[in-house]
C-alpha positions as a Python dict, from the first residue, in 0.01 Angstrom:
ca = {
    (1, 'M'): (0, 0, 0),
    (2, 'D'): (229, 313, 28),
    (3, 'T'): (147, 439, -363),
    (4, 'P'): (-183, 425, -576),
    (5, 'H'): (-237, 235, -893),
    (6, 'L'): (-169, 615, -1111),
    (7, 'F'): (-379, 519, -1386),
    (8, 'A'): (-698, 404, -1325),
    (9, 'C'): (-771, 253, -1644),
    (10, 'R'): (-448, 42, -1701),
    (11, 'E'): (-446, -290, -1540),
    (12, 'H'): (-75, -325, -1500),
    (13, 'L'): (229, -80, -1566),
    (14, 'P'): (567, -79, -1427),
    (15, 'P'): (659, 13, -1141),
    (16, 'H'): (716, 402, -1084),
    (17, 'S'): (935, 318, -759),
    (18, 'L'): (1136, 66, -605),
    (19, 'S'): (1143, 54, -189),
    (20, 'V'): (1379, -160, 56),
    (21, 'F'): (1460, -209, 406),
    (22, 'V'): (1776, -352, 541),
    (23, 'P'): (1701, -553, 904),
    (24, 'L'): (1927, -386, 1163),
    (25, 'C'): (1786, -740, 1351),
    (26, 'D'): (1678, -1081, 1259),
    (27, 'L'): (1282, -1020, 1155),
    (28, 'R'): (1073, -1352, 1350),
    (29, 'P'): (713, -1363, 1395),
    (30, 'A'): (748, -1242, 1729),
    (31, 'N'): (840, -913, 1687),
    (32, 'G'): (653, -867, 1355),
    (33, 'P'): (802, -898, 1032),
    (34, 'T'): (636, -711, 714),
    (35, 'E'): (343, -861, 585),
    (36, 'F'): (312, -893, 174),
    (37, 'H'): (-32, -956, 19),
    (38, 'L'): (75, -1101, -292),
    (39, 'A'): (97, -1014, -650),
    (40, 'S'): (-130, -733, -489),
    (41, 'H'): (13, -438, -750),
    (42, 'I'): (-146, -542, -1000),
    (43, 'K'): (-491, -430, -1005),
    (44, 'A'): (-697, -759, -1151),
    (45, 'N'): (-604, -964, -870),
    (46, 'L'): (-703, -716, -599),
    (47, 'V'): (-1064, -879, -651),
    (48, 'R'): (-963, -1182, -499),
    (49, 'P'): (-795, -1255, -116),
    (50, 'P'): (-421, -1266, -232),
    (51, 'S'): (-179, -1515, -69),
    (52, 'R'): (19, -1315, 241),
    (53, 'A'): (415, -1398, 289),
    (54, 'A'): (618, -1242, 602),
    (55, 'A'): (970, -1116, 515),
    (56, 'C'): (1144, -1328, 790),
    (57, 'C'): (1470, -1313, 738),
    (58, 'P'): (1821, -1238, 944),
    (59, 'A'): (1973, -925, 996),
    (60, 'G'): (2163, -745, 724),
    (61, 'S'): (1937, -892, 445),
    (62, 'C'): (1762, -693, 172),
    (63, 'V'): (1435, -712, 102),
    (64, 'L'): (1288, -504, -205),
    (65, 'Y'): (962, -464, -317),
    (66, 'D'): (727, -254, -509),
    (67, 'P'): (562, 16, -229),
    (68, 'R'): (184, -65, -497),
    (69, 'V'): (202, -414, -363),
    (70, 'M'): (-20, -446, -25),
    (71, 'H'): (175, -437, 297),
    (72, 'R'): (187, -414, 659),
    (73, 'G'): (399, -431, 985),
    (74, 'G'): (350, -661, 1201),
    (75, 'A'): (291, -662, 1589),
    (76, 'N'): (605, -625, 1744),
    (77, 'E'): (530, -879, 2019),
    (78, 'S'): (889, -952, 2147),
    (79, 'E'): (1054, -771, 2414),
    (80, 'G'): (1294, -598, 2174),
    (81, 'E'): (1324, -353, 1898),
    (82, 'R'): (1239, -405, 1582),
    (83, 'A'): (1517, -154, 1418),
    (84, 'L'): (1599, -163, 985),
    (85, 'V'): (1685, 97, 748),
    (86, 'Y'): (1435, 200, 476),
    (87, 'L'): (1480, 434, 174),
    (88, 'T'): (1256, 418, -205),
    (89, 'L'): (1409, 507, -502),
    (90, 'S'): (1156, 687, -760),
    (91, 'R'): (1196, 776, -1076),
    (92, 'V'): (1260, 1162, -1114),
    (93, 'W'): (910, 1299, -1265),
    (94, 'Y'): (745, 1040, -904),
    (95, 'R'): (629, 1264, -576),
    (96, 'D'): (475, 1010, -292),
    (97, 'T'): (200, 1239, -183),
    (98, 'L'): (133, 953, 66),
    (99, 'N'): (434, 913, 261),
    (100, 'P'): (612, 1269, 227),
}
């Protein structure tokens, strides 16, 4: 999870930012694609283990996600690099203090 829940008293709110990445190489299990814990951006879902999905996709794909979703990069066990372009768009009032 790159960004925390902003308001502890609310179960679910609209996103305050959006993360985007475009892989510059094919993402396959061997080069450790990003793994997402589905629906973990909803606080109520954090009490049970979420389902996981890996973002395996061809180079040039566009992956968009809510940065409140728990995610992680997998281990790159290939001999190549795992290059991608990454950016985060946010509401004008939001400042990411965890990933400046």
